[in-house]
């Protein structure tokens, strides 16, 4: 058997270079390269291997969490057909990835993590940054990734990668099981040479299948739909990953079933499609939530039914409600005791269309859908044109960005009050135009994620919408965007703290405690002094970005225009009124409240909470 003598790290890179995915006859090189930050745990191993393989591009990031967000966003934008590897040193470099790795796994996005690990041979232990445990030597900080990765392995001998790398690829390319994958690479083993079988470096194509639905279950689903009075489709992210949006538009256009969207599923239908009722759940529209409440049949496609979608299990109130779940993942397909169709969304929608020949929802149902649509359009217009302030409202900022940009451009967000407001108000005009990380809702994803989106779709303009809190948590990948010449448009919405959690704090009776960015007042002992003088524009400028400050709607529109003329990352800073919020519509979210308290406002909130909680259902 021909062999190739390489270090373990060189063999890893050589293998990764040759992995491809294929769907619908189109091939993609799976790895677009490797993000990394070097330290003593990887500089001589994976670092050297990357230097020796310039055709597998190395991207220097600013923070390990940031680079994993970038990698996850890239995979999401690529419909999980492409991904990045991420290399770090041992110790803090590795554990810096924990947060974003958890985000990738929760959002079911493939990212390959390649941290260094402490010496396998142990004789020099404890090495710099090593976690010592008196009860075991078979433990390092990298073990804390075990619950947040879908495959985890430590490579203690160079030949172990011959069997580990294919397993890593199996998970990364699995539509049902994908997420963060970790190969933990002890720094001494990375540099050890071995005679690897040459065949392991042959080009390998991982075919992404489109499994068909089981015939009996499809027939049953069609029967359930035909006998339903008020069927409703809950469109999740799986529809977008499966590229099933056209099939969905055609199907519902013909049969008239209304569609509501989760955060990940937003954009599955264009906002002005007659069957589109927009966002569903806690951050949903009135039409979506009222029809969900009444529906006798929910067809969940590519959704995992998070509490934001189910309004903490209060969304579906028809006592006769049944569920059909079309999902590539068996786990999700069985939720809510549904009729489980474990299959690809695109194929299933086409087959369902055939199975439902001649079927259309009742006329009066269609009339209601059209009425809800019209009312919601008017409500969005109202919020886009509030003429509040200055400072203006966040709804107006969203309206300005939505109307100023091109349909194929992408809005990116993750945490704070923006995701809810965007979910409600954003007029989606392209299946890949709305990119919200709301599985983990991780502050700090926005800018780093925006970079991943831009790298996956360089022909589109990317508009990152980020709160001041999130910006302060993680803005440093602006530097990486400049280094790589990937232009981002970043809109910093400054409301001097946490509008979202401030609102939540109000609702639980705590009056916004600890959510304002204010100096500590020595007299009160609390954080209720003057405003902190953070200059976001100066901060972004210091990192090298072009910056523009806007203060009202006309100056914001001018800034968006100016940003379009720029070729490098541009940051627009606008102050908004934290208290001018977009209302909630016909929904509820379970956030438990203190059962006993010295505060009357908390006691009142607790009593109200007890009543609302009674609406929570089991779907059995
Ligand atoms: C990493 C992380 N820490 C904490 C939270 C909890 N959290 C959710 S929103 C939020 C405040 C966000 O502030 P900002 O970005 O200014 O957005 P705003 O709420 O003002 O819209 C916090 C602390 C989180 N989602 N992620
Ligand atoms: Mg804020």
Coordinates of C-alpha atoms and ligand atoms in Angstrom, one line a residue:
X1 CA 0.0 0.0 0.0
X2 CA 1.5 3.4 -1.0
X3 CA 2.1 5.7 1.9
X4 CA 2.9 9.3 2.5
X5 CA 5.1 10.4 5.4
X6 CA 3.6 13.4 7.0
X7 CA 3.2 14.9 10.5
X8 CA -0.2 14.3 12.0
X9 CA -1.0 18.0 11.5
X10 CA 0.1 17.9 7.8
X11 CA -2.0 14.9 7.3
X12 CA -5.1 16.6 8.8
X13 CA -4.7 19.5 6.4
X14 CA -4.0 17.3 3.4
X15 CA -7.2 15.3 4.2
X16 CA -9.4 18.4 4.7
X17 CA -8.3 19.8 1.4
X18 CA -9.7 16.8 -0.4
X19 CA -13.2 16.7 1.0
X20 CA -16.2 17.7 -1.1
X21 CA -19.9 17.8 -0.8
X22 CA -22.4 17.2 -3.6
X23 CA -26.1 17.9 -3.8
X24 CA -28.3 18.0 -6.9
X25 CA -25.2 17.2 -9.0
X26 CA -23.3 20.3 -7.8
X27 CA -20.0 19.8 -6.1
X28 CA -18.5 22.1 -3.5
X29 CA -15.1 22.0 -1.8
X30 CA -16.3 21.4 1.7
X31 CA -13.7 23.4 3.6
X32 CA -13.1 27.0 2.5
X33 CA -10.0 27.1 4.6
X34 CA -8.9 27.4 8.2
X35 CA -9.4 30.2 10.7
X36 CA -6.9 30.4 13.5
X37 CA -5.0 32.0 16.2
X38 CA -1.6 30.5 16.9
X39 CA 0.0 29.8 20.3
X40 CA 2.5 27.2 21.5
X41 CA -0.2 24.6 21.3
X42 CA -0.6 24.8 17.5
X43 CA 2.1 27.0 15.9
X44 CA 4.5 24.1 15.2
X45 CA 1.8 21.6 14.4
X46 CA -1.3 22.8 12.5
X47 CA 0.4 26.2 12.0
X48 CA 3.4 24.7 10.2
X49 CA 1.0 22.4 8.2
X50 CA -1.0 25.4 7.0
X51 CA 2.1 27.3 6.0
X52 CA 3.2 24.3 3.9
X53 CA -0.3 24.2 2.3
X54 CA -1.0 27.7 1.0
X55 CA -3.8 26.3 -1.2
X56 CA -5.7 25.7 2.0
X57 CA -6.1 29.3 3.0
X58 CA -5.3 30.4 6.6
X59 CA -7.4 33.3 8.0
X60 CA -6.0 35.1 11.0
X61 CA -8.9 36.1 13.3
X62 CA -8.9 38.4 16.4
X63 CA -10.7 36.2 18.9
X64 CA -11.4 32.5 18.9
X65 CA -15.0 32.9 19.8
X66 CA -15.3 35.4 16.9
X67 CA -13.8 33.0 14.4
X68 CA -16.1 30.2 15.3
X69 CA -19.1 32.5 14.9
X70 CA -17.7 33.5 11.5
X71 CA -17.3 29.8 10.6
X72 CA -20.8 29.0 11.7
X73 CA -22.3 32.0 9.8
X74 CA -20.4 30.9 6.7
X75 CA -21.9 27.4 7.0
X76 CA -25.4 28.8 7.5
X77 CA -25.1 31.0 4.5
X78 CA -23.8 28.1 2.5
X79 CA -26.8 26.0 3.4
X80 CA -24.4 23.7 5.3
X81 CA -22.7 22.5 2.1
X82 CA -19.5 24.3 3.0
X83 CA -17.7 25.0 6.3
X84 CA -14.5 26.2 7.9
X85 CA -11.9 24.6 10.2
X86 CA -10.8 26.6 13.2
X87 CA -7.4 26.0 14.9
X88 CA -6.4 27.3 18.3
X89 CA -3.6 27.0 20.8
X90 CA -4.0 24.9 23.9
X91 CA -5.8 26.3 27.0
X92 CA -7.5 29.7 26.8
X93 CA -7.3 29.8 23.0
X94 CA -9.3 26.6 23.0
X95 CA -11.8 27.4 25.7
X96 CA -12.5 30.8 24.0
X97 CA -14.3 28.7 21.4
X98 CA -16.8 27.2 23.9
X99 CA -19.5 29.8 23.5
X100 CA -19.5 29.9 19.7
X101 CA -19.1 26.1 19.5
X102 CA -22.3 25.7 21.6
X103 CA -24.0 28.2 19.2
X104 CA -23.0 26.2 16.2
X105 CA -24.3 22.9 17.7
X106 CA -27.5 24.4 18.8
X107 CA -28.1 26.0 15.4
X108 CA -27.0 22.7 13.7
X109 CA -24.2 24.3 11.8
X110 CA -21.0 22.4 10.8
X111 CA -17.7 23.8 12.2
X112 CA -14.5 21.7 12.6
X113 CA -12.6 22.7 15.8
X114 CA -8.9 21.8 15.9
X115 CA -7.5 23.0 19.3
X116 CA -4.1 22.1 20.6
X117 CA -4.1 19.9 23.7
X118 CA -1.6 19.1 26.5
X119 CA 1.2 16.6 25.8
X120 CA 0.1 13.0 25.2
X121 CA 3.5 11.8 26.5
X122 CA 2.9 13.6 29.8
X123 CA 6.5 13.6 31.0
X124 CA 6.8 17.4 31.1
X125 CA 3.5 18.0 32.7
X126 CA 2.2 20.3 34.0
X127 CA 2.8 22.4 30.9
X128 CA 1.8 26.1 30.5
X129 CA -2.0 26.4 30.7
X130 CA -2.6 22.8 31.7
X131 CA -5.5 21.9 33.9
X132 CA -4.2 19.5 36.6
X133 CA -6.6 17.1 38.3
X134 CA -5.4 15.0 41.2
X135 CA -7.8 12.2 40.3
X136 CA -6.9 11.7 36.6
X137 CA -4.4 12.6 33.9
X138 CA -6.8 11.8 31.2
X139 CA -8.5 15.2 31.3
X140 CA -7.8 18.6 29.9
X141 CA -9.8 21.9 29.5
X142 CA -10.9 20.6 26.0
X143 CA -13.1 18.0 27.7
X144 CA -15.5 20.8 28.4
X145 CA -16.5 20.7 24.7
X146 CA -17.9 17.2 25.0
X147 CA -21.5 18.2 25.7
X148 CA -21.5 20.9 23.0
X149 CA -20.0 19.0 20.1
X150 CA -21.7 16.4 17.9
X151 CA -18.4 14.4 17.7
X152 CA -15.4 14.7 20.0
X153 CA -12.1 12.9 19.8
X154 CA -8.6 13.2 21.3
X155 CA -5.8 12.1 19.0
X156 CA -3.2 10.5 21.2
X157 CA -1.4 8.6 18.4
X158 CA -0.9 10.0 14.9
X159 CA -2.5 7.0 13.2
X160 CA -5.8 7.6 15.0
X161 CA -6.8 10.3 12.5
X162 CA -7.0 7.7 9.8
X163 CA -10.3 6.6 11.4
X164 CA -11.2 9.8 13.2
X165 CA -11.3 12.2 10.2
X166 CA -13.9 10.2 8.3
X167 CA -16.1 10.1 11.4
X168 CA -15.7 13.9 11.8
X169 CA -16.7 14.3 8.1
X170 CA -19.7 12.0 8.5
X171 CA -21.1 14.2 11.2
X172 CA -20.2 17.5 9.6
X173 CA -22.0 16.6 6.4
X174 CA -25.0 15.0 8.1
X175 CA -28.1 17.2 7.6
X176 CA -29.6 15.7 10.8
X177 CA -26.6 15.4 13.1
X178 CA -24.3 18.3 12.1
X179 CA -22.9 20.8 14.6
X180 CA -19.5 21.6 16.0
X181 CA -17.0 18.7 15.8
X182 CA -13.8 18.7 17.8
X183 CA -10.6 16.9 17.1
X184 CA -8.4 17.7 20.1
X185 CA -4.8 17.6 19.1
X186 CA -2.1 17.2 21.7
X187 CA 0.8 19.5 20.7
X188 CA 3.4 16.7 20.7
X189 CA 1.3 14.4 18.6
X190 CA 0.6 17.2 16.0
X191 CA 4.3 17.2 15.0
X192 CA 4.9 13.4 15.0
X193 CA 5.5 11.9 11.6
X194 CA 3.7 8.7 10.4
X195 CA 3.5 6.8 7.1
X196 CA -0.1 7.5 6.2
X197 CA -1.9 5.4 3.6
X198 CA -1.9 7.6 0.5
X199 CA -5.5 6.6 -0.3
X200 CA -6.7 8.7 2.7
X201 CA -5.8 11.8 0.7
X202 CA -7.8 10.9 -2.4
X203 CA -10.6 13.3 -3.3
X204 CA -13.8 12.2 -1.4
X205 CA -17.2 13.4 -2.3
X206 CA -19.9 13.3 0.5
X207 CA -23.3 13.2 -1.3
X208 CA -26.0 15.1 0.5
X209 CA -29.1 13.1 -0.2
X210 CA -32.7 14.1 -0.5
X211 CA -34.5 11.3 1.3
X212 CA -38.0 10.7 0.1
X213 CA -41.0 10.5 2.5
X214 CA -42.3 7.0 3.4
X215 CA -45.3 6.4 1.0
X216 CA -47.7 5.4 3.8
X217 CA -46.9 8.4 5.9
X218 CA -47.2 10.8 3.0
X219 CA -50.7 9.3 2.1
X220 CA -51.7 9.8 5.7
X221 CA -50.4 13.3 5.8
X222 CA -52.4 14.1 2.6
X223 CA -55.5 12.6 4.2
X224 CA -55.0 14.7 7.4
X225 CA -54.6 17.9 5.3
X226 CA -57.7 17.1 3.2
X227 CA -59.9 16.7 6.3
X228 CA -58.5 19.7 8.1
X229 CA -60.5 23.0 8.2
X230 CA -57.6 25.3 9.1
X231 CA -54.2 23.9 8.3
X232 CA -51.1 26.0 8.9
X233 CA -47.5 25.6 7.9
X234 CA -44.8 26.5 10.4
X235 CA -41.7 27.1 8.2
X236 CA -38.4 26.6 9.9
X237 CA -34.8 26.9 8.8
X238 CA -34.8 23.4 7.3
X239 CA -36.8 24.8 4.4
X240 CA -34.0 27.2 3.6
X241 CA -31.2 24.7 4.0
X242 CA -33.0 22.3 1.8
X243 CA -33.5 25.0 -0.9
X244 CA -37.2 24.2 -0.7
X245 CA -38.4 27.8 -0.8
X246 CA -39.6 27.7 -4.4
X247 CA -41.3 24.4 -3.9
X248 CA -43.0 25.9 -0.8
X249 CA -44.2 29.0 -2.7
X250 CA -45.6 26.9 -5.5
X251 CA -47.3 24.5 -3.2
X252 CA -49.0 27.0 -0.9
X253 CA -49.7 29.3 -3.9
X254 CA -51.9 26.5 -5.3
X255 CA -53.5 25.0 -2.1
X256 CA -53.8 28.2 -0.2
X257 CA -52.4 26.9 3.2
X258 CA -51.0 29.9 5.1
X259 CA -47.3 30.0 6.1
X260 CA -45.8 31.4 9.3
X261 CA -42.1 31.6 9.9
X262 CA -39.7 30.9 12.7
X263 CA -36.6 33.0 13.1
X264 CA -34.5 30.5 11.1
X265 CA -37.3 30.1 8.6
X266 CA -37.9 33.7 7.9
X267 CA -37.5 34.4 4.2
X268 CA -38.9 30.9 3.3
X269 CA -41.6 32.9 1.5
X270 CA -41.2 36.5 0.3
X271 CA -43.1 38.8 2.6
X272 CA -45.6 39.7 -0.1
X273 CA -46.5 36.2 -1.0
X274 CA -50.3 36.0 -0.5
X275 CA -50.0 33.0 1.8
X276 CA -47.2 34.6 4.0
X277 CA -48.4 35.6 7.4
X278 CA -44.9 36.5 8.5
X279 CA -43.3 35.7 11.9
X280 CA -44.8 33.3 14.4
X281 CA -44.6 33.0 18.2
X282 CA -43.3 35.3 20.9
X283 CA -42.1 37.7 18.2
X284 CA -44.9 36.9 15.8
X285 CA -47.5 38.9 13.9
X286 CA -51.2 38.9 15.0
X287 CA -52.3 36.9 11.9
X288 CA -49.8 34.2 12.5
X289 CA -50.5 33.9 16.2
X290 CA -54.3 34.0 15.9
X291 CA -54.3 31.4 13.1
X292 CA -51.8 29.2 15.1
X293 CA -54.1 29.3 18.1
X294 CA -57.1 28.2 16.0
X295 CA -55.5 25.8 13.6
X296 CA -56.6 22.1 13.7
X297 CA -53.5 21.0 11.8
X298 CA -49.9 22.3 12.1
X299 CA -47.5 21.2 9.4
X300 CA -44.1 22.0 10.8
X301 CA -41.4 21.9 8.1
X302 CA -37.7 22.0 9.2
X303 CA -38.5 23.4 12.6
X304 CA -37.3 22.4 16.0
X305 CA -40.2 24.2 17.8
X306 CA -38.2 26.4 20.1
X307 CA -40.1 28.2 22.9
X308 CA -40.0 31.4 20.8
X309 CA -42.0 29.5 18.1
X310 CA -44.4 27.7 20.4
X311 CA -44.9 30.7 22.7
X312 CA -43.8 28.4 25.5
X313 CA -46.3 25.8 24.4
X314 CA -49.2 28.2 24.5
X315 CA -49.4 28.9 20.8
X316 CA -51.6 25.9 19.6
X317 CA -54.9 26.0 21.5
X318 CA -57.3 24.1 19.3
X319 CA -58.2 21.1 21.4
X320 CA -58.2 19.0 18.3
X321 CA -54.8 20.2 17.0
X322 CA -52.6 17.6 15.3
X323 CA -49.1 17.9 13.9
X324 CA -47.4 16.7 10.8
X325 CA -43.6 17.3 11.0
X326 CA -41.5 17.1 7.9
X327 CA -37.9 17.1 9.1
X328 CA -34.6 15.6 8.1
X329 CA -34.0 14.9 11.7
X330 CA -35.9 12.1 13.4
X331 CA -35.6 13.9 16.7
X332 CA -37.5 16.9 15.5
X333 CA -39.9 15.0 13.4
X334 CA -41.4 13.2 16.4
X335 CA -41.9 16.4 18.5
X336 CA -45.5 17.1 19.6
X337 CA -46.5 13.5 18.9
X338 CA -46.6 14.4 15.3
X339 CA -47.1 12.3 12.2
X340 CA -43.3 12.1 11.5
X341 CA -42.1 12.5 8.0
X342 CA -38.4 12.0 8.1
X343 CA -37.4 13.3 4.7
X344 CA -36.0 16.2 2.7
X345 CA -38.3 19.3 2.7
X346 CA -38.0 20.0 -1.0
X347 CA -38.8 16.5 -2.2
X348 CA -41.6 16.1 0.4
X349 CA -43.3 19.4 -0.7
X350 CA -43.3 18.3 -4.3
X351 CA -44.7 14.9 -3.5
X352 CA -47.3 16.4 -1.2
X353 CA -48.3 18.8 -3.9
X354 CA -49.1 15.8 -6.2
X355 CA -50.8 13.8 -3.4
X356 CA -53.1 16.8 -2.8
X357 CA -54.2 17.3 -6.4
X358 CA -57.5 19.2 -6.6
X359 CA -57.3 20.3 -3.0
X360 CA -57.6 23.9 -1.9
X361 CA -58.4 25.4 1.5
X362 CA -61.9 26.9 2.0
X363 CA -62.8 30.2 0.6
X364 CA -63.5 31.9 3.9
X365 CA -60.1 30.8 5.3
X366 CA -58.4 32.5 2.3
X367 CA -60.4 35.6 2.9
X368 CA -59.1 35.7 6.5
X369 CA -55.5 35.2 5.4
X370 CA -55.8 38.1 3.0
X371 CA -57.3 40.4 5.6
X372 CA -54.5 39.6 8.1
X373 CA -51.9 40.2 5.4
X374 CA -53.3 43.6 4.7
X375 CA -53.6 44.6 8.3
X376 CA -50.0 43.6 9.0
X377 CA -48.7 45.5 6.0
X378 CA -50.4 48.6 7.4
X379 CA -48.9 48.0 10.9
X380 CA -45.4 47.6 9.5
X381 CA -45.9 50.9 7.5
X382 CA -47.0 52.6 10.7
X383 CA -43.9 51.5 12.6
X384 CA -41.6 52.3 9.7
X385 CA -43.0 55.8 9.7
X386 CA -43.5 56.6 13.3
X387 CA -41.6 59.9 13.1
X388 CA -40.5 59.5 16.7
X389 CA -37.9 61.5 18.4
X390 CA -35.0 62.1 17.9
X391 CA -33.7 59.8 19.2
X392 CA -35.7 57.8 16.7
X393 CA -37.3 54.4 17.3
X394 CA -35.6 51.1 16.4
X395 CA -38.6 50.3 14.2
X396 CA -37.8 53.3 12.0
X397 CA -34.1 52.2 11.8
X398 CA -35.2 48.8 10.6
X399 CA -37.6 50.4 8.1
X400 CA -34.8 52.6 6.7
X401 CA -32.4 49.8 6.3
X402 CA -35.0 47.5 4.7
X403 CA -36.1 50.1 2.2
X404 CA -32.6 51.4 1.4
X405 CA -31.0 48.1 0.5
X406 CA -31.3 45.7 -2.5
X407 CA -33.5 42.6 -2.2
X408 CA -30.6 40.2 -2.4
X409 CA -28.6 42.0 0.4
X410 CA -28.5 40.3 3.7
X411 CA -29.4 41.6 7.2
X412 CA -27.5 39.9 10.1
X413 CA -28.4 39.9 13.8
X414 CA -28.4 37.8 16.9
X415 CA -29.2 39.2 20.3
X416 CA -31.0 42.0 22.1
X417 CA -34.3 43.6 21.0
X418 CA -33.3 43.6 17.3
X419 CA -34.0 40.0 16.6
X420 CA -37.6 40.3 17.8
X421 CA -38.2 43.5 16.0
X422 CA -36.5 42.2 12.8
X423 CA -38.5 39.0 13.0
X424 CA -41.7 41.0 13.0
X425 CA -40.9 43.9 10.8
X426 CA -38.3 42.8 8.2
X427 CA -39.8 42.5 4.7
X428 CA -37.9 39.5 3.4
X429 CA -37.4 39.4 -0.3
X430 CA -34.9 36.6 -0.7
X431 CA -34.5 33.3 1.1
X432 CA -31.0 34.1 2.1
X433 CA -31.6 37.8 2.8
X434 CA -32.4 37.4 6.5
X435 CA -29.7 35.9 8.7
X436 CA -30.5 35.8 12.4
X437 CA -28.7 33.6 14.9
X438 CA -31.5 32.9 17.3
X439 CA -30.9 29.4 18.4
X440 CA -28.3 30.6 20.9
X441 CA -29.0 34.4 20.6
X442 CA -25.4 35.0 21.3
X443 CA -24.3 38.6 21.9
X444 CA -21.2 39.1 19.9
X445 CA -22.3 36.9 16.9
X446 CA -23.4 39.9 14.8
X447 CA -20.2 41.3 13.4
X448 CA -18.2 38.1 13.4
X449 CA -21.2 36.3 11.8
X450 CA -21.6 39.1 9.3
X451 CA -18.0 38.4 8.1
X452 CA -18.9 34.7 7.6
X453 CA -22.0 35.7 5.6
X454 CA -20.0 38.0 3.4
X455 CA -17.3 35.3 2.8
X456 CA -20.0 32.9 1.7
X457 CA -21.8 35.4 -0.5
X458 CA -19.3 38.1 -1.6
X459 CA -21.6 39.4 -4.3
X460 CA -24.2 40.5 -1.8
X461 CA -24.0 43.5 0.5
X462 CA -24.2 42.5 4.2
X463 CA -25.9 44.7 6.7
X464 CA -25.1 43.9 10.3
X465 CA -27.6 45.3 12.8
X466 CA -26.0 45.3 16.3
X467 CA -27.0 46.7 19.7
X468 CA -24.6 48.8 21.7
X469 CA -24.3 46.0 24.3
X470 CA -23.5 43.4 21.7
X471 CA -21.0 45.7 20.0
X472 CA -19.1 46.2 23.2
X473 CA -19.0 42.5 23.7
X474 CA -17.4 41.6 20.4
X475 CA -16.6 44.1 17.6
X476 CA -13.0 43.2 17.0
X477 CA -13.6 41.1 13.8
X478 CA -14.1 44.5 12.0
X479 CA -10.3 44.2 11.8
X480 CA -10.5 40.8 10.2
X481 CA -13.0 42.1 7.7
X482 CA -10.6 44.9 6.7
X483 CA -7.6 42.5 6.6
X484 CA -9.5 40.2 4.1
X485 CA -11.2 43.0 2.2
X486 CA -14.7 41.8 2.9
X487 CA -16.8 44.9 3.2
X488 CA -19.4 44.9 6.0
X489 CA -22.1 47.6 6.6
X490 CA -22.6 47.7 10.3
X491 CA -25.4 49.7 11.9
X492 CA -24.8 50.2 15.7
X493 CA -28.1 50.9 17.4
X494 CA -27.2 52.8 20.5
X495 CA -29.8 52.9 23.2
X496 CA -27.4 53.1 26.1
X497 CA -27.7 49.6 27.5
X498 CA -30.1 46.6 27.2
X499 CA -33.4 47.6 25.8
X500 CA -34.5 43.9 25.5
X501 CA -33.6 42.8 29.0
X502 CA -34.7 46.1 30.4
X503 CA -38.1 45.5 29.0
X504 CA -38.1 41.9 30.4
X505 CA -36.9 43.3 33.7
X506 CA -39.9 45.7 33.7
X507 CA -42.3 42.8 33.0
X508 CA -41.0 40.8 35.9
X509 CA -41.4 43.7 38.2
X510 CA -37.7 44.7 38.5
X511 CA -38.0 48.0 36.6
X512 CA -34.9 47.7 34.4
X513 CA -32.5 47.0 37.2
X514 CA -28.9 46.7 36.0
X515 CA -29.6 47.2 32.3
X516 CA -28.6 50.8 31.8
X517 CA -25.1 51.9 30.8
X518 CA -24.7 54.5 33.5
X519 CA -21.9 55.6 35.9
X520 CA -22.2 54.3 39.5
X521 CA -23.6 57.2 41.6
X522 CA -21.7 57.3 44.9
X523 CA -24.7 58.8 46.6
X524 CA -27.2 56.1 45.7
X525 CA -24.6 53.3 45.5
X526 CA -26.3 52.2 42.3
X527 CA -25.7 52.3 38.5
X528 CA -28.0 55.3 38.1
X529 CA -25.5 58.1 37.5
X530 CA -24.7 60.0 34.3
X531 CA -24.6 58.2 30.9
X532 CA -21.3 56.5 30.1
X533 CA -19.6 58.4 27.3
X534 CA -18.9 55.6 24.9
X535 CA -18.0 56.9 21.5
X536 CA -18.8 54.0 19.1
X537 CA -17.9 55.9 16.0
X538 CA -14.4 56.7 17.4
X539 CA -14.1 53.1 18.5
X540 CA -14.9 51.7 15.0
X541 CA -12.7 54.3 13.4
X542 CA -9.8 53.3 15.6
X543 CA -10.1 49.8 14.2
X544 CA -9.8 51.1 10.7
X545 CA -13.5 51.2 9.6
X546 CA -15.1 54.1 7.8
X547 CA -17.6 55.6 10.2
X548 CA -20.7 57.8 9.9
X549 CA -22.8 59.2 12.7
X550 CA -26.6 59.6 12.1
X551 CA -29.0 61.3 14.4
X552 CA -32.4 61.1 12.7
X553 CA -34.1 59.5 9.7
X554 CA -32.8 61.8 6.9
X555 CA -29.2 61.5 8.2
X556 CA -29.6 57.7 8.5
X557 CA -30.8 57.4 4.9
X558 CA -27.9 59.6 3.8
X559 CA -25.5 57.4 5.8
X560 CA -26.8 54.3 4.2
X561 CA -26.3 55.9 0.8
X562 CA -22.8 56.9 1.8
X563 CA -22.1 53.4 3.0
X564 CA -23.0 52.1 -0.5
X565 CA -20.3 54.2 -2.0
X566 CA -17.6 52.8 0.3
X567 CA -15.5 49.8 -0.5
X568 CA -14.4 49.0 3.0
X569 CA -16.2 48.1 6.2
X570 CA -18.4 51.0 7.2
X571 CA -20.0 51.5 10.6
X572 CA -23.0 53.7 11.0
X573 CA -23.9 54.7 14.6
X574 CA -27.4 55.9 15.4
X575 CA -28.9 56.6 18.8
X576 CA -32.4 55.2 19.4
X577 CA -35.0 55.7 22.1
X578 CA -34.8 52.6 24.3
X579 CA -38.4 53.1 25.5
X580 CA -40.0 53.3 22.1
X581 CA -40.5 49.6 21.5
X582 CA -42.3 47.5 19.0
X583 CA -45.3 45.9 20.7
X584 CA -45.9 42.2 21.2
X585 CA -48.8 40.6 19.4
X586 CA -51.0 37.8 20.7
X587 CA -48.3 35.8 22.4
X588 CA -46.5 35.0 25.6
X589 CA -43.0 33.8 26.8
X590 CA -42.4 31.8 30.0
X591 CA -39.8 33.5 32.1
X592 CA -40.3 32.3 35.7
X593 CA -40.8 35.0 38.4
X594 CA -39.7 35.0 42.0
X595 CA -42.4 33.2 44.1
X596 CA -41.7 35.4 47.1
X597 CA -40.3 38.9 47.2
X598 CA -40.1 42.1 49.2
X599 CA -41.1 44.1 46.1
X600 CA -44.8 44.6 45.4
X601 CA -44.1 45.0 41.7
X602 CA -42.6 41.5 41.7
X603 CA -45.5 40.0 43.6
X604 CA -47.9 41.5 41.1
X605 CA -45.9 40.1 38.2
X606 CA -45.8 36.7 39.9
X607 CA -49.6 36.6 40.2
X608 CA -50.1 37.5 36.6
X609 CA -47.4 34.9 35.6
X610 CA -49.3 32.1 37.5
X611 CA -52.4 32.9 35.4
X612 CA -50.6 33.0 32.0
X613 CA -48.7 29.8 32.8
X614 CA -51.9 27.8 33.0
X615 CA -52.2 28.0 29.2
X616 CA -49.1 25.8 28.6
X617 CA -50.0 22.6 26.9
X618 CA -48.6 19.2 26.4
X619 CA -49.1 18.0 22.8
X620 CA -49.4 14.2 23.3
Ligands
LIG1 C1 -23.3 36.4 25.4 C2 -24.6 36.8 25.9 N1 -24.7 37.3 27.2 C3 -25.9 37.7 27.7 C4 -27.0 37.6 27.0 C5 -28.4 38.0 27.6 N2 -28.8 39.2 26.9 C6 -29.7 39.1 25.9 S1 -30.0 40.6 25.1 C7 -29.0 41.4 26.1 C8 -28.8 42.9 26.0 C9 -28.3 43.2 24.6 O1 -28.0 44.6 24.6 P1 -27.9 45.4 23.2 O2 -27.0 44.6 22.3 O3 -27.6 46.8 23.5 O4 -29.3 45.3 22.6 P2 -30.7 45.9 23.1 O5 -31.3 45.0 24.1 O6 -30.4 47.3 23.6 O7 -31.6 46.0 21.9 C10 -28.4 40.5 27.1 C11 -27.5 40.9 28.1 C12 -26.9 37.0 25.7 N3 -28.0 36.8 24.9 N4 -25.7 36.7 25.2
LIG2 MG1 -28.7 48.4 23.6

